[in-house]
Coordinates of C-alpha atoms in Angstrom, one line a residue:
X201 CA 74.4 94.4 -41.5
X202 CA 77.4 92.5 -42.7
X203 CA 80.4 93.1 -40.4
X204 CA 82.8 92.0 -43.3
X205 CA 81.6 94.6 -45.7
X206 CA 84.3 97.3 -46.6
X207 CA 82.4 100.4 -47.6
X208 CA 84.1 103.7 -48.5
X209 CA 83.7 106.0 -45.5
X210 CA 84.4 109.7 -46.0
X211 CA 84.2 113.1 -44.4
X212 CA 85.9 116.4 -45.1
X213 CA 89.2 115.3 -43.6
X214 CA 89.7 111.6 -44.5
X215 CA 88.5 108.8 -46.8
X216 CA 88.7 105.2 -45.8
X217 CA 88.6 103.0 -48.8
X218 CA 89.0 99.2 -49.1
X219 CA 92.7 98.4 -48.8
X220 CA 94.3 97.2 -52.1
X221 CA 97.6 96.7 -53.8
X222 CA 97.0 100.1 -55.5
X223 CA 97.8 101.7 -52.1
X224 CA 101.3 100.2 -51.9
X225 CA 103.5 103.0 -53.1
X226 CA 101.7 105.7 -51.0
X227 CA 102.0 103.5 -47.9
X228 CA 105.7 102.8 -48.5
X229 CA 106.3 106.6 -48.8
X230 CA 104.3 107.1 -45.5
X231 CA 106.4 104.7 -43.5
X232 CA 109.7 106.0 -44.9
X233 CA 109.3 109.4 -43.1
X234 CA 111.6 109.2 -40.1
X235 CA 111.8 105.3 -40.5
X236 CA 108.4 104.9 -38.8
X237 CA 108.6 101.1 -39.1
X238 CA 111.5 101.0 -36.7
X239 CA 109.3 102.0 -33.8
X240 CA 110.0 99.2 -31.3
X241 CA 106.7 99.0 -29.4
X242 CA 104.4 98.6 -32.4
X243 CA 104.2 96.6 -35.6
X244 CA 104.4 98.7 -38.7
X245 CA 105.5 97.2 -42.0
X246 CA 108.9 98.1 -43.4
X247 CA 108.9 99.4 -47.0
X248 CA 110.1 96.0 -48.3
X249 CA 107.3 94.3 -46.3
X250 CA 104.4 96.5 -47.4
X251 CA 103.2 94.2 -50.3
X252 CA 103.2 91.2 -47.9
X253 CA 101.3 93.2 -45.3
X254 CA 98.7 94.3 -47.7
X255 CA 98.3 90.7 -48.9
X256 CA 98.1 89.4 -45.4
X257 CA 95.3 91.9 -44.5
X258 CA 93.4 91.0 -47.6
X259 CA 93.7 87.2 -46.9
X260 CA 92.5 87.8 -43.3
X261 CA 89.5 89.7 -44.7
X262 CA 88.8 86.8 -47.1
X263 CA 88.9 84.4 -44.2
X264 CA 86.4 86.5 -42.3
X265 CA 88.9 87.7 -39.7
X266 CA 89.3 91.4 -40.3
X267 CA 88.0 94.4 -42.3
X268 CA 90.9 96.4 -43.8
X269 CA 90.9 100.0 -45.0
X270 CA 93.5 102.4 -46.4
X271 CA 93.5 105.8 -44.8
X272 CA 93.4 108.5 -47.4
X273 CA 94.3 112.2 -46.7
X274 CA 91.6 114.0 -48.7
X275 CA 93.9 117.0 -49.2
X276 CA 96.4 115.0 -51.1
X277 CA 94.4 111.9 -52.2
X278 CA 97.3 109.8 -50.9
X279 CA 97.2 106.8 -48.6
X280 CA 98.9 107.8 -45.3
X281 CA 98.1 104.6 -43.3
X282 CA 96.0 101.5 -42.6
X283 CA 93.3 100.6 -40.1
X284 CA 91.1 97.5 -39.6
X285 CA 88.1 96.1 -37.7
X286 CA 89.4 93.1 -35.7
X287 CA 87.9 90.5 -33.4
X288 CA 84.6 90.7 -35.2
X289 CA 81.8 89.4 -32.9
X290 CA 78.4 90.0 -34.4
X291 CA 76.7 87.6 -32.0
X292 CA 77.8 89.9 -29.1
X293 CA 77.6 93.1 -31.2
X294 CA 81.3 93.9 -30.6
X295 CA 84.5 94.6 -32.6
X296 CA 87.9 96.1 -32.2
X297 CA 89.4 99.0 -34.1
X298 CA 93.1 98.3 -34.4
X299 CA 96.2 97.4 -36.4
X300 CA 96.1 101.1 -37.2
X301 CA 99.2 103.1 -38.2
X302 CA 99.4 106.5 -39.7
X303 CA 102.6 108.0 -41.3
X304 CA 104.4 110.6 -39.3
X305 CA 103.6 113.3 -41.9
X306 CA 100.0 113.0 -40.7
X307 CA 100.7 112.9 -37.0
X308 CA 99.2 115.8 -35.1
X309 CA 96.6 116.4 -37.9
X310 CA 92.9 115.7 -37.7
X311 CA 93.3 112.6 -39.8
X312 CA 93.3 110.0 -36.9
X313 CA 90.3 111.4 -35.0
X314 CA 88.4 111.9 -38.3
X315 CA 89.1 108.3 -39.3
X316 CA 88.0 107.1 -35.9
X317 CA 84.8 109.1 -36.2
X318 CA 84.0 107.3 -39.4
X319 CA 84.8 103.9 -38.0
X320 CA 82.9 104.4 -34.8
X321 CA 79.9 105.8 -36.6
X322 CA 79.8 102.7 -38.8
X323 CA 80.2 100.4 -35.8
X324 CA 77.5 102.0 -33.6
X325 CA 75.1 103.3 -36.2
X326 CA 75.2 100.8 -39.1
X327 CA 76.4 97.6 -37.4
X328 CA 74.5 98.2 -34.1
X329 CA 77.5 97.5 -31.9
X330 CA 77.1 97.7 -28.2
X331 CA 80.9 98.0 -27.6
X332 CA 84.0 98.9 -29.6
X333 CA 87.4 98.0 -28.2
X334 CA 90.9 99.5 -28.8
X335 CA 94.1 97.9 -27.7
X336 CA 97.7 99.3 -27.6
X337 CA 101.1 98.6 -26.1
X338 CA 101.6 100.0 -22.6
X339 CA 104.7 101.8 -23.8
X340 CA 102.8 103.4 -26.8
X341 CA 102.0 106.5 -24.7
X342 CA 101.0 108.5 -27.9
X343 CA 98.5 105.9 -28.8
X344 CA 97.1 105.6 -25.3
X345 CA 96.7 109.4 -25.1
X346 CA 95.0 109.5 -28.5
X347 CA 92.6 106.7 -27.6
X348 CA 91.7 108.4 -24.3
X349 CA 91.2 111.7 -26.1
X350 CA 88.6 109.9 -28.4
X351 CA 86.5 109.4 -25.2
X352 CA 87.3 105.7 -24.7
X353 CA 87.7 104.4 -21.2
X354 CA 90.5 102.1 -20.0
X355 CA 89.1 98.6 -19.2
X356 CA 92.4 97.2 -18.0
X357 CA 95.9 95.9 -18.8
X358 CA 96.6 92.4 -20.0
X359 CA 100.0 91.7 -18.4
X360 CA 102.6 89.8 -20.4
X361 CA 100.1 89.5 -23.2
X362 CA 102.3 89.1 -26.3
X363 CA 105.9 88.3 -27.1
X364 CA 106.9 90.7 -29.9
X365 CA 109.3 89.8 -32.8
X366 CA 112.1 91.9 -31.1
X367 CA 111.8 89.6 -28.0
X368 CA 110.1 92.1 -25.7
X369 CA 106.9 91.3 -23.9
X370 CA 103.9 93.5 -24.5
X371 CA 101.5 94.5 -21.8
X372 CA 98.3 95.4 -23.7
X373 CA 96.1 98.2 -22.6
X374 CA 92.5 97.7 -23.4
X375 CA 90.0 100.5 -23.9
X376 CA 86.4 100.6 -25.0
X377 CA 83.5 102.8 -25.9
X378 CA 80.0 101.4 -25.2
X379 CA 76.8 102.2 -27.0
X380 CA 75.5 104.4 -24.2
X381 CA 78.6 106.6 -24.4
X382 CA 78.6 106.9 -28.2
X383 CA 76.3 110.0 -28.5
X384 CA 78.7 112.0 -26.2
X385 CA 81.8 110.7 -27.9
X386 CA 80.3 111.5 -31.3
X387 CA 79.4 115.0 -30.2
X388 CA 82.9 115.6 -28.8
X389 CA 84.7 114.3 -31.9
X390 CA 82.4 116.3 -34.2
X391 CA 83.0 119.5 -32.3
X392 CA 86.8 118.8 -32.2
X393 CA 86.9 118.3 -35.9
X394 CA 84.3 121.0 -36.7
X395 CA 82.5 118.5 -39.0
X396 CA 78.8 119.1 -39.6

């Protein structure tokens, strides 16, 4: 299987489709709700930076670094966020799901867990991964809780891991799901979403 392939992934709740410039206007609208891009402990593109962010993600894909998707709410057919596979490591059958953001209008909905179910299913069932990693800022308590709720276990904290653009230093919390845990995680997510 090709780790760099960007297939359309879909269930009843969400569709992940290859990120493109066509998603620009929807993504700008998504970040404008409550000025999401101003969240200090994460990196979300501002409306005027969205085109550059899309271009950067597509360039990184072309260089073999990431696999970018737009997150589409199937109820509205609008893009509400972005997600990627990062740190692709086919030799060790690992990757990271990250650089994910979802607009505030979709917070608290099934969109994030439904998207993660699709991404995890592809990683474990199609790409034969033995581990999938998630990383987030120590202060991003919402993200940490959401990752744990997926069934991922915390591996540790990388202290003073990154200096952010605003000058703060990020402690990065690392989580993972391993292949032996995937059947239980999948069952839990499927029941949570009532997807058959």
